[in-house]
mmCIF file of C-alpha atoms in Angstrom:
data_model
loop_
_atom_site.group_PDB
_atom_site.id
_atom_site.type_symbol
_atom_site.label_atom_id
_atom_site.label_comp_id
_atom_site.label_asym_id
_atom_site.label_seq_id
_atom_site.Cartn_x
_atom_site.Cartn_y
_atom_site.Cartn_z
ATOM 1 C CA MET K 25 0.234 0.206 -0.186
ATOM 2 C CA ALA K 26 1.299 3.375 -0.700
ATOM 3 C CA GLY K 27 1.056 6.416 1.196
ATOM 4 C CA GLY K 28 -2.351 7.719 0.019
ATOM 5 C CA ASP K 29 -2.945 11.012 -0.926
ATOM 6 C CA LEU K 30 -0.049 13.616 -0.397
ATOM 7 C CA ARG K 31 -2.388 16.720 -1.453
ATOM 8 C CA GLN K 32 -4.966 15.657 1.253
ATOM 9 C CA ARG K 33 -2.323 15.341 4.357
ATOM 10 C CA ARG K 34 -0.738 18.881 3.442
ATOM 11 C CA ALA K 35 -3.540 20.382 5.666
ATOM 12 C CA ALA K 36 -2.277 18.540 8.593
ATOM 13 C CA ALA K 37 1.707 19.435 7.247
ATOM 14 C CA ALA K 38 0.649 22.999 7.770
ATOM 15 C CA ALA K 39 -1.219 22.657 10.337
ATOM 16 C CA ASP K 40 2.562 21.644 12.092
ATOM 17 C CA GLY K 41 3.971 24.229 10.804
ATOM 18 C CA GLU K 42 1.491 26.773 12.322
ATOM 19 C CA GLY K 43 0.704 27.347 8.043
ATOM 20 C CA ASP K 44 2.875 30.250 7.972
ATOM 21 C CA GLY K 45 6.104 29.124 7.148
ATOM 22 C CA LYS K 46 7.843 30.095 10.784
ATOM 23 C CA MET K 47 7.119 27.496 12.750
ATOM 24 C CA GLY K 48 6.868 30.095 15.621
ATOM 25 C CA SER K 49 5.519 27.357 18.349
ATOM 26 C CA GLY K 50 6.016 26.900 22.140
ATOM 27 C CA GLY K 51 6.619 30.933 22.510
ATOM 28 C CA GLU K 52 10.462 31.101 20.082
ATOM 29 C CA GLU K 53 10.059 32.508 16.302
ATOM 30 C CA ALA K 54 11.932 30.439 13.961
ATOM 31 C CA GLU K 55 13.318 33.330 12.134
ATOM 32 C CA VAL K 56 15.973 35.284 12.514
ATOM 33 C CA LYS K 57 15.441 38.753 13.943
ATOM 34 C CA GLY K 58 16.498 42.142 12.362
ATOM 35 C CA LYS K 59 20.726 42.929 11.641
ATOM 36 C CA GLY K 60 20.439 44.919 14.964
ATOM 37 C CA GLN K 61 19.310 41.937 17.037
ATOM 38 C CA GLY K 62 22.310 40.186 16.515
ATOM 39 C CA ARG K 63 22.041 37.019 14.384
ATOM 40 C CA LYS K 64 21.313 33.141 15.804
ATOM 41 C CA GLU K 65 24.079 31.149 17.186
ATOM 42 C CA ALA K 66 22.314 27.552 18.064
ATOM 43 C CA LEU K 67 18.541 26.228 18.987
ATOM 44 C CA GLY K 68 16.487 27.345 21.738
ATOM 45 C CA TRP K 69 16.216 24.660 24.485
ATOM 46 C CA LEU K 70 12.562 24.497 23.219
ATOM 47 C CA GLU K 71 13.606 23.487 20.002
ATOM 48 C CA TRP K 72 15.779 21.567 21.157
ATOM 49 C CA GLY K 73 13.401 19.810 23.084
ATOM 50 C CA ARG K 74 10.726 19.455 20.576
ATOM 51 C CA GLY K 75 13.681 18.062 18.332
ATOM 52 C CA TRP K 76 14.555 15.368 20.446
ATOM 53 C CA MET K 77 11.038 14.437 21.603
ATOM 54 C CA GLY K 78 10.173 13.839 18.272
ATOM 55 C CA ILE K 79 12.556 11.393 18.126
ATOM 56 C CA VAL K 80 12.253 9.457 20.782
ATOM 57 C CA GLY K 81 8.409 9.233 19.718
ATOM 58 C CA GLU K 82 9.984 8.328 16.125
ATOM 59 C CA PHE K 83 11.263 5.456 18.254
ATOM 60 C CA LEU K 84 8.653 4.133 19.653
ATOM 61 C CA PHE K 85 5.518 4.741 17.299
ATOM 62 C CA GLN K 86 7.836 4.179 13.443
ATOM 63 C CA ARG K 87 6.320 0.604 13.315
ATOM 64 C CA ILE K 88 3.260 1.656 14.127
ATOM 65 C CA ALA K 89 2.455 4.796 12.685
ATOM 66 C CA ALA K 90 3.444 2.898 8.839
ATOM 67 C CA SER K 91 2.131 -0.581 9.536
ATOM 68 C CA ASN K 92 -0.111 0.481 7.225
ATOM 69 C CA LEU K 93 2.910 0.029 4.168
ATOM 70 C CA SER K 94 3.633 -3.379 2.391
ATOM 71 C CA ASN K 95 7.284 -4.389 2.931
ATOM 72 C CA PRO K 96 8.329 -4.001 0.416
ATOM 73 C CA LEU K 97 6.512 -1.338 -0.667
ATOM 74 C CA GLU K 98 4.583 -1.652 -3.902
ATOM 75 C CA LEU K 99 6.464 -0.012 -6.898
ATOM 76 C CA PRO K 100 4.948 0.687 -10.131
ATOM 77 C CA PRO K 101 6.755 -0.442 -13.554
ATOM 78 C CA LEU K 102 9.320 1.249 -14.538
ATOM 79 C CA ASP K 103 11.000 0.639 -17.633
ATOM 80 C CA GLY K 104 12.828 3.322 -19.633
ATOM 81 C CA VAL K 105 13.586 5.873 -16.026
ATOM 82 C CA SER K 106 16.934 6.237 -15.150
ATOM 83 C CA PHE K 107 18.202 6.442 -11.033
ATOM 84 C CA VAL K 108 21.493 7.138 -9.919
ATOM 85 C CA VAL K 109 21.619 5.419 -6.352
ATOM 86 C CA THR K 110 24.342 7.050 -4.232
ATOM 87 C CA GLY K 111 26.005 4.042 -1.708
ATOM 88 C CA ALA K 112 23.990 1.235 -2.756
ATOM 89 C CA THR K 113 26.802 -1.874 -1.898
ATOM 90 C CA SER K 114 25.040 -1.435 1.687
ATOM 91 C CA GLY K 115 22.349 -1.097 3.951
ATOM 92 C CA ILE K 116 19.120 1.392 2.604
ATOM 93 C CA GLY K 117 20.687 1.935 -0.852
ATOM 94 C CA LEU K 118 21.373 -1.874 -1.661
ATOM 95 C CA GLU K 119 17.470 -2.047 -0.940
ATOM 96 C CA ILE K 120 16.636 1.004 -3.112
ATOM 97 C CA ALA K 121 19.242 -0.506 -5.874
ATOM 98 C CA ARG K 122 17.452 -3.434 -5.673
ATOM 99 C CA GLN K 123 14.202 -2.883 -5.544
ATOM 100 C CA LEU K 124 14.722 -0.116 -8.524
ATOM 101 C CA ALA K 125 16.090 -2.477 -10.926
ATOM 102 C CA LEU K 126 13.738 -5.216 -10.348
ATOM 103 C CA ALA K 127 11.432 -3.418 -11.293
ATOM 104 C CA GLY K 128 12.417 -2.824 -14.776
ATOM 105 C CA GLY K 129 14.712 0.905 -14.410
ATOM 106 C CA HIS K 130 18.128 1.650 -14.924
ATOM 107 C CA VAL K 131 20.109 1.749 -12.279
ATOM 108 C CA VAL K 132 23.644 3.433 -12.088
ATOM 109 C CA MET K 133 25.107 2.160 -8.377
ATOM 110 C CA ALA K 134 27.685 4.944 -7.584
ATOM 111 C CA VAL K 135 29.395 4.032 -5.239
ATOM 112 C CA ARG K 136 33.577 3.391 -3.590
ATOM 113 C CA ARG K 137 33.652 -0.286 -4.113
ATOM 114 C CA THR K 138 32.275 -1.170 -7.241
ATOM 115 C CA LYS K 139 33.403 -4.819 -7.479
ATOM 116 C CA LEU K 140 31.271 -5.424 -4.524
ATOM 117 C CA ALA K 141 28.759 -3.430 -6.799
ATOM 118 C CA GLN K 142 29.177 -5.698 -9.895
ATOM 119 C CA GLU K 143 28.790 -9.150 -7.112
ATOM 120 C CA LEU K 144 25.438 -7.924 -5.916
ATOM 121 C CA ILE K 145 24.280 -6.972 -9.437
ATOM 122 C CA GLN K 146 25.301 -10.306 -10.287
ATOM 123 C CA LYS K 147 23.072 -12.062 -7.268
ATOM 124 C CA TRP K 148 19.690 -10.069 -7.984
ATOM 125 C CA GLN K 149 20.073 -11.282 -11.379
ATOM 126 C CA ASN K 150 21.020 -15.128 -10.578
ATOM 127 C CA ASP K 151 18.180 -14.561 -7.607
ATOM 128 C CA ASN K 152 15.324 -13.729 -10.017
ATOM 129 C CA SER K 153 16.132 -15.502 -13.096
ATOM 130 C CA GLU K 154 12.641 -16.008 -13.925
ATOM 131 C CA ILE K 155 12.650 -12.004 -14.710
ATOM 132 C CA GLY K 156 13.838 -13.982 -17.268
ATOM 133 C CA LYS K 157 15.976 -11.066 -18.415
ATOM 134 C CA PRO K 158 18.898 -9.418 -17.739
ATOM 135 C CA LEU K 159 18.680 -6.391 -15.209
ATOM 136 C CA ASN K 160 19.172 -2.978 -16.248
ATOM 137 C CA ALA K 161 22.007 -2.136 -13.980
ATOM 138 C CA GLU K 162 25.416 -0.447 -13.777
ATOM 139 C CA VAL K 163 28.460 1.034 -11.832
ATOM 140 C CA MET K 164 30.165 3.723 -11.705
ATOM 141 C CA GLU K 165 32.637 5.005 -9.111
ATOM 142 C CA LEU K 166 31.761 7.927 -7.124
ATOM 143 C CA ASP K 167 33.978 8.814 -3.290
ATOM 144 C CA LEU K 168 31.925 11.082 -1.604
ATOM 145 C CA LEU K 169 34.547 11.785 0.800
ATOM 146 C CA SER K 170 36.721 13.608 -2.658
ATOM 147 C CA LEU K 171 34.929 16.531 -4.331
ATOM 148 C CA ASP K 172 37.002 15.951 -7.713
ATOM 149 C CA SER K 173 35.283 12.577 -7.686
ATOM 150 C CA VAL K 174 31.997 13.970 -7.772
ATOM 151 C CA VAL K 175 32.777 15.838 -10.682
ATOM 152 C CA LYS K 176 34.895 13.385 -12.442
ATOM 153 C CA PHE K 177 31.591 10.882 -11.970
ATOM 154 C CA ALA K 178 29.080 13.816 -13.752
ATOM 155 C CA ASP K 179 31.072 14.910 -16.403
ATOM 156 C CA ALA K 180 31.084 11.316 -17.258
ATOM 157 C CA TRP K 181 26.927 11.165 -16.780
ATOM 158 C CA ASN K 182 26.209 14.082 -18.265
ATOM 159 C CA ALA K 183 28.682 13.222 -21.365
ATOM 160 C CA ARG K 184 26.198 10.849 -22.588
ATOM 161 C CA MET K 185 23.561 13.223 -22.830
ATOM 162 C CA ALA K 186 21.086 11.316 -22.104
ATOM 163 C CA PRO K 187 17.863 11.593 -19.301
ATOM 164 C CA LEU K 188 18.794 11.136 -16.159
ATOM 165 C CA HIS K 189 15.220 11.367 -14.326
ATOM 166 C CA VAL K 190 15.719 10.229 -10.357
ATOM 167 C CA LEU K 191 18.899 11.429 -8.025
ATOM 168 C CA ILE K 192 18.850 9.169 -4.933
ATOM 169 C CA ASN K 193 21.385 10.982 -2.755
ATOM 170 C CA ASN K 194 21.073 8.538 -0.264
ATOM 171 C CA ALA K 195 25.181 7.455 1.198
ATOM 172 C CA GLY K 196 25.601 8.588 4.247
ATOM 173 C CA ILE K 197 28.320 8.565 7.254
ATOM 174 C CA PHE K 198 27.293 9.152 11.292
ATOM 175 C CA SER K 199 30.613 8.254 12.587
ATOM 176 C CA ILE K 200 29.629 7.921 16.281
ATOM 177 C CA GLY K 201 32.170 8.517 18.918
ATOM 178 C CA GLU K 202 34.957 9.122 17.036
ATOM 179 C CA PRO K 203 37.324 12.344 16.749
ATOM 180 C CA GLN K 204 36.276 15.133 13.684
ATOM 181 C CA ARG K 205 37.867 14.226 10.869
ATOM 182 C CA PHE K 206 38.570 15.889 7.718
ATOM 183 C CA SER K 207 38.635 15.268 3.783
ATOM 184 C CA LYS K 208 41.409 15.836 1.615
ATOM 185 C CA ASP K 209 39.203 19.050 0.596
ATOM 186 C CA GLY K 210 39.804 20.368 4.219
ATOM 187 C CA TYR K 211 35.700 19.919 4.799
ATOM 188 C CA GLU K 212 34.491 17.478 8.312
ATOM 189 C CA GLU K 213 33.335 14.438 6.948
ATOM 190 C CA HIS K 214 29.572 14.560 8.049
ATOM 191 C CA MET K 215 29.304 17.578 5.908
ATOM 192 C CA GLN K 216 31.656 16.684 3.508
ATOM 193 C CA VAL K 217 29.408 13.451 2.839
ATOM 194 C CA ASN K 218 26.030 14.313 3.775
ATOM 195 C CA HIS K 219 25.912 17.725 2.505
ATOM 196 C CA LEU K 220 28.142 19.215 0.208
ATOM 197 C CA ALA K 221 29.158 16.051 -2.122
ATOM 198 C CA PRO K 222 25.688 15.513 -2.861
ATOM 199 C CA ALA K 223 25.153 19.457 -3.136
ATOM 200 C CA LEU K 224 27.681 19.481 -5.677
ATOM 201 C CA LEU K 225 26.305 15.849 -7.880
ATOM 202 C CA ALA K 226 22.874 17.576 -7.942
ATOM 203 C CA VAL K 227 23.871 20.537 -8.792
ATOM 204 C CA LEU K 228 26.157 19.173 -11.370
ATOM 205 C CA LEU K 229 23.428 16.691 -12.726
ATOM 206 C CA LEU K 230 20.646 19.198 -13.341
ATOM 207 C CA PRO K 231 22.083 19.628 -17.619
ATOM 208 C CA SER K 232 20.577 15.694 -17.157
ATOM 209 C CA LEU K 233 18.037 16.094 -15.121
ATOM 210 C CA LEU K 234 16.256 18.501 -17.613
ATOM 211 C CA ARG K 235 16.675 15.920 -20.053
ATOM 212 C CA GLY K 236 14.982 13.431 -18.221
ATOM 213 C CA SER K 237 12.443 16.220 -17.217
ATOM 214 C CA PRO K 238 9.758 15.496 -15.205
ATOM 215 C CA SER K 239 12.580 14.467 -12.900
ATOM 216 C CA ARG K 240 13.354 14.671 -8.681
ATOM 217 C CA ILE K 241 16.566 14.504 -6.379
ATOM 218 C CA VAL K 242 15.339 12.558 -3.483
ATOM 219 C CA ASN K 243 17.322 12.959 -0.500
ATOM 220 C CA VAL K 244 17.887 10.584 2.225
ATOM 221 C CA ASN K 245 17.791 13.052 5.128
ATOM 222 C CA SER K 246 16.983 11.591 8.902
ATOM 223 C CA VAL K 247 15.285 13.526 11.912
ATOM 224 C CA MET K 248 18.375 13.686 13.937
ATOM 225 C CA HIS K 249 18.106 17.437 11.536
ATOM 226 C CA THR K 250 15.655 18.152 14.038
ATOM 227 C CA VAL K 251 18.483 18.380 16.698
ATOM 228 C CA GLY K 252 21.105 20.241 14.127
ATOM 229 C CA PHE K 253 22.130 23.566 14.012
ATOM 230 C CA VAL K 254 24.145 25.386 11.241
ATOM 231 C CA ASP K 255 26.098 28.490 11.873
ATOM 232 C CA ALA K 256 27.144 28.729 7.762
ATOM 233 C CA GLU K 257 30.575 30.889 9.134
ATOM 234 C CA ASP K 258 31.721 28.018 10.836
ATOM 235 C CA MET K 259 30.508 24.685 8.949
ATOM 236 C CA ASN K 260 33.147 22.579 9.372
ATOM 237 C CA LEU K 261 32.625 23.330 13.416
ATOM 238 C CA THR K 262 36.309 24.756 13.748
ATOM 239 C CA SER K 263 36.028 27.814 15.371
ATOM 240 C CA GLY K 264 36.232 26.519 19.598
ATOM 241 C CA LYS K 265 32.195 27.818 19.961
ATOM 242 C CA ARG K 266 31.195 24.336 20.576
ATOM 243 C CA LYS K 267 33.097 21.222 21.239
ATOM 244 C CA PHE K 268 33.027 18.931 18.249
ATOM 245 C CA THR K 269 30.823 15.419 19.256
ATOM 246 C CA SER K 270 30.126 13.031 16.707
ATOM 247 C CA LEU K 271 26.230 13.742 17.170
ATOM 248 C CA MET K 272 27.044 17.452 16.425
ATOM 249 C CA GLY K 273 28.326 16.728 12.988
ATOM 250 C CA TYR K 274 25.690 13.887 11.837
ATOM 251 C CA SER K 275 22.732 16.445 12.788
ATOM 252 C CA ASN K 276 24.394 19.576 10.843
ATOM 253 C CA SER K 277 25.166 17.983 7.950
ATOM 254 C CA LYS K 278 21.554 16.924 7.979
ATOM 255 C CA LEU K 279 19.974 19.945 8.772
ATOM 256 C CA ALA K 280 21.905 21.550 6.054
ATOM 257 C CA GLN K 281 20.662 19.464 3.233
ATOM 258 C CA ILE K 282 17.294 20.079 4.098
ATOM 259 C CA LYS K 283 18.789 23.832 4.141
ATOM 260 C CA PHE K 284 19.938 23.757 0.842
ATOM 261 C CA SER K 285 17.053 21.143 -0.681
ATOM 262 C CA SER K 286 15.310 23.989 0.269
ATOM 263 C CA MET K 287 16.749 26.902 -1.484
ATOM 264 C CA LEU K 288 16.912 24.271 -4.642
ATOM 265 C CA HIS K 289 13.423 23.912 -4.832
ATOM 266 C CA ARG K 290 12.929 27.404 -4.839
ATOM 267 C CA ARG K 291 15.745 28.547 -7.551
ATOM 268 C CA ILE K 292 15.212 25.523 -9.618
ATOM 269 C CA PRO K 293 11.313 26.993 -12.207
ATOM 270 C CA ALA K 294 8.749 25.014 -12.110
ATOM 271 C CA GLU K 295 8.567 24.722 -16.091
ATOM 272 C CA ALA K 296 11.869 23.237 -15.419
ATOM 273 C CA GLY K 297 10.739 20.315 -14.335
ATOM 274 C CA ILE K 298 12.599 19.119 -11.306
ATOM 275 C CA ASN K 299 11.531 18.452 -8.191
ATOM 276 C CA VAL K 300 13.542 17.974 -4.781
ATOM 277 C CA ILE K 301 12.145 15.911 -2.057
ATOM 278 C CA CYS K 302 14.162 14.688 1.305
ATOM 279 C CA ALA K 303 12.353 11.616 2.744
ATOM 280 C CA SER K 304 13.527 10.428 6.050
ATOM 281 C CA PRO K 305 13.651 6.892 6.473
ATOM 282 C CA GLY K 306 13.310 6.215 10.465
ATOM 283 C CA ILE K 307 15.301 4.776 12.268
ATOM 284 C CA VAL K 308 17.118 2.149 10.989
ATOM 285 C CA HIS K 309 19.523 -0.887 11.859
ATOM 286 C CA THR K 310 22.462 -1.042 9.106
ATOM 287 C CA ASN K 311 25.476 -0.520 8.975
ATOM 288 C CA VAL K 312 25.613 2.991 10.563
ATOM 289 C CA ALA K 313 26.082 0.301 13.152
ATOM 290 C CA ARG K 314 29.720 -0.603 12.590
ATOM 291 C CA ASP K 315 30.634 2.755 14.385
ATOM 292 C CA LEU K 316 27.774 2.743 16.978
ATOM 293 C CA PRO K 317 29.746 1.471 20.554
ATOM 294 C CA LYS K 318 29.555 -2.112 21.611
ATOM 295 C CA LEU K 319 26.884 -1.443 24.122
ATOM 296 C CA VAL K 320 24.417 0.740 21.728
ATOM 297 C CA VAL K 321 25.465 -2.348 18.856
ATOM 298 C CA ALA K 322 24.178 -4.660 21.799
ATOM 299 C CA ALA K 323 20.721 -2.455 21.999
ATOM 300 C CA TYR K 324 20.336 -2.412 19.124
ATOM 301 C CA HIS K 325 19.998 -6.252 18.900
ATOM 302 C CA LEU K 326 18.024 -6.640 22.167
ATOM 303 C CA ILE K 327 14.952 -3.743 20.420
ATOM 304 C CA PRO K 328 14.382 -5.104 17.192
ATOM 305 C CA TYR K 329 10.930 -4.179 17.433
ATOM 306 C CA PHE K 330 11.342 -0.724 17.473
ATOM 307 C CA ILE K 331 13.827 -0.359 14.101
ATOM 308 C CA PHE K 332 13.313 -0.911 11.335
ATOM 309 C CA ASP K 333 15.410 -3.137 8.681
ATOM 310 C CA ALA K 334 16.770 -1.703 5.529
ATOM 311 C CA GLN K 335 14.066 -2.973 3.606
ATOM 312 C CA GLU K 336 11.691 -0.843 5.689
ATOM 313 C CA GLY K 337 14.401 1.721 6.124
ATOM 314 C CA SER K 338 14.116 2.267 2.179
ATOM 315 C CA ARG K 339 10.032 2.468 1.706
ATOM 316 C CA SER K 340 9.722 6.099 1.906
ATOM 317 C CA THR K 341 12.696 6.661 -0.831
ATOM 318 C CA LEU K 342 11.215 4.697 -3.205
ATOM 319 C CA PHE K 343 7.561 6.468 -2.341
ATOM 320 C CA ALA K 344 9.828 9.971 -3.225
ATOM 321 C CA ALA K 345 11.320 8.533 -6.149
ATOM 322 C CA SER K 346 8.695 6.929 -7.959
ATOM 323 C CA ASP K 347 5.428 8.241 -6.978
ATOM 324 C CA PRO K 348 2.990 9.597 -9.042
ATOM 325 C CA GLN K 349 1.503 11.992 -6.784
ATOM 326 C CA VAL K 350 5.429 13.642 -5.913
ATOM 327 C CA PRO K 351 5.480 15.960 -8.672
ATOM 328 C CA ASP K 352 2.045 18.074 -8.011
ATOM 329 C CA TYR K 353 2.556 17.445 -3.765
ATOM 330 C CA CYS K 354 5.771 19.367 -4.820
ATOM 331 C CA GLU K 355 4.282 21.981 -7.369
ATOM 332 C CA MET K 356 1.910 22.853 -4.651
ATOM 333 C CA LEU K 357 4.401 23.261 -2.505
ATOM 334 C CA LYS K 358 6.422 25.931 -4.903
ATOM 335 C CA SER K 359 2.983 27.260 -5.678
ATOM 336 C CA GLU K 360 2.341 28.251 -1.893
ATOM 337 C CA ASP K 361 6.092 29.764 -1.491
ATOM 338 C CA TRP K 362 6.831 26.881 1.266
ATOM 339 C CA PRO K 363 9.360 28.046 2.931
ATOM 340 C CA VAL K 364 11.060 23.932 2.696
ATOM 341 C CA CYS K 365 11.205 21.644 -0.351
ATOM 342 C CA ALA K 366 8.768 18.618 0.071
ATOM 343 C CA CYS K 367 9.833 15.824 3.155
ATOM 344 C CA ILE K 368 8.505 12.464 3.387
ATOM 345 C CA SER K 369 8.418 10.556 6.565
ATOM 346 C CA TYR K 370 9.321 6.714 6.869
ATOM 347 C CA ASP K 371 5.451 6.170 6.392
ATOM 348 C CA CYS K 372 5.702 7.467 3.110
ATOM 349 C CA ASN K 373 3.092 10.291 4.161
ATOM 350 C CA PRO K 374 4.461 14.230 4.326
ATOM 351 C CA MET K 375 6.039 15.613 7.376
ATOM 352 C CA ASN K 376 6.635 19.017 8.753
ATOM 353 C CA ALA K 377 10.696 19.286 9.437
ATOM 354 C CA SER K 378 12.098 21.396 12.229
ATOM 355 C CA GLU K 379 11.782 24.566 13.054
ATOM 356 C CA GLU K 380 15.388 26.041 12.103
ATOM 357 C CA SER K 381 14.585 24.638 8.934
ATOM 358 C CA HIS K 382 12.096 27.281 8.101
ATOM 359 C CA ASN K 383 14.054 29.571 8.805
ATOM 360 C CA LEU K 384 14.821 31.300 4.779
ATOM 361 C CA GLU K 385 17.704 33.744 6.373
ATOM 362 C CA THR K 386 19.606 31.095 7.648
ATOM 363 C CA SER K 387 19.185 28.940 4.832
ATOM 364 C CA GLN K 388 20.251 31.811 1.977
ATOM 365 C CA LEU K 389 23.451 32.163 4.568
ATOM 366 C CA VAL K 390 23.991 28.164 4.285
ATOM 367 C CA TRP K 391 22.807 27.977 0.499
ATOM 368 C CA GLU K 392 25.917 30.856 -0.888
ATOM 369 C CA LYS K 393 28.883 28.714 2.093
ATOM 370 C CA THR K 394 27.372 25.697 0.643
ATOM 371 C CA LEU K 395 27.996 27.064 -3.078
ATOM 372 C CA GLU K 396 31.570 28.519 -1.917
ATOM 373 C CA MET K 397 32.632 25.553 -0.040
ATOM 374 C CA ILE K 398 31.847 23.148 -3.326
ATOM 375 C CA GLY K 399 33.581 25.473 -6.110
ATOM 376 C CA LEU K 400 30.523 26.702 -7.519
ATOM 377 C CA PRO K 401 29.582 30.290 -8.320
ATOM 378 C CA PRO K 402 26.236 31.698 -6.601
ATOM 379 C CA ASP K 403 24.792 31.708 -10.369
ATOM 380 C CA ALA K 404 25.480 28.357 -10.704
ATOM 381 C CA VAL K 405 22.151 27.067 -10.824
ATOM 382 C CA ASP K 406 20.269 29.580 -12.912
ATOM 383 C CA LYS K 407 23.433 28.872 -15.802
ATOM 384 C CA PHE K 408 22.702 25.475 -16.110
ATOM 385 C CA ILE K 409 18.541 25.958 -16.483
ATOM 386 C CA GLU K 410 19.831 28.615 -19.345
ATOM 387 C CA GLY K 411 22.114 25.783 -20.719
ATOM 388 C CA GLU K 412 25.096 27.300 -20.183
ATOM 389 C CA SER K 413 28.221 25.983 -18.977
ATOM 390 C CA VAL K 414 30.149 26.839 -15.424
ATOM 391 C CA GLN K 415 33.128 25.926 -14.155
ATOM 392 C CA CYS K 416 33.828 24.490 -10.878
ATOM 393 C CA ARG K 417 36.920 24.851 -8.717
ATOM 394 C CA TYR K 418 36.637 21.328 -8.328
ATOM 395 C CA GLY K 419 37.908 18.572 -11.105
ATOM 396 C CA GLN K 420 39.962 20.896 -13.089
ATOM 397 C CA GLN K 421 37.638 21.115 -16.257
ATOM 398 C CA LYS K 422 34.396 22.838 -16.767
ATOM 399 C CA ALA K 423 31.338 21.188 -15.919
ATOM 400 C CA GLU K 424 28.703 21.572 -18.259
#
């Protein structure tokens, strides 16, 4: 069963956000005050508390809330539809790629471990020999810890002059308990893998997404964004204002992703036919657990009822990537000038992102800083939409 009529559920989502795009419930205003009153530097206690209440509530009740969904999710025929799926060799990404391929889609597994991906395709083929035709799946190398690799991947795909119908930015990291680490590009690893690299990939693939219009960019996000805060002047968390923790790195990166996605959603004209969606998989037992302390890993195994497996966790992303209602829902949000892009919950219903997600002033700052960090000019999206070429600082070549 699918998630129901998105349009009918729009009113409920708006009511959760008080319908004004500011999310100012509980006596707090998510909008940053005027210049004379200073810049917002952290979440308020009420915002932070509500965020954690939402996380605990999702953990306890996600299985009940999603009990109406089939497992696996029923997909429409996807013959002729092309998908790029990052992080497709494990966890949710593996399930997304497998199910899309079995439904007839042309699936590009964008991964670091290319040999493993080839082996997975062969296994899927062997396990489903009754299909009677080879799966339309292929492998391309992509390392999100290298922005040069992102540019190389995008250039290779764009050079095909083929349409891309859906980009699924699934790959992510959550190195719980680990010290702060930086990529060779100089960026904090959570921020680069979970936000900066997917943002660069999405923008660079706009020419192919235009050829595939109507098309979609689907970002796998997390309820953890509700306890994140992004300071555009300290996205690397190196200023010393706050002590780094992996939880902070992860939640901040997921909030940054929603903010950038929302600004991209607003920047792309409706006639371009490219929709931007963030999907929350729920609390899922995947390979993220390999980074958890042993005690927490043991707890994961003791409470399997509450936690989704990878197949269950893939449903919201598959829904966002394939359900025919999604473009209409995105168009409705755009027509109402809603401050946040479409967000789909683990139960395949619309969800309202955090209060801070609705803060357009900080979202604009994150948008500008992100483009600077990934080496693109401020007008990159506009130029791509108009069919012009754009020079990226990474990759040492022109991205078209």
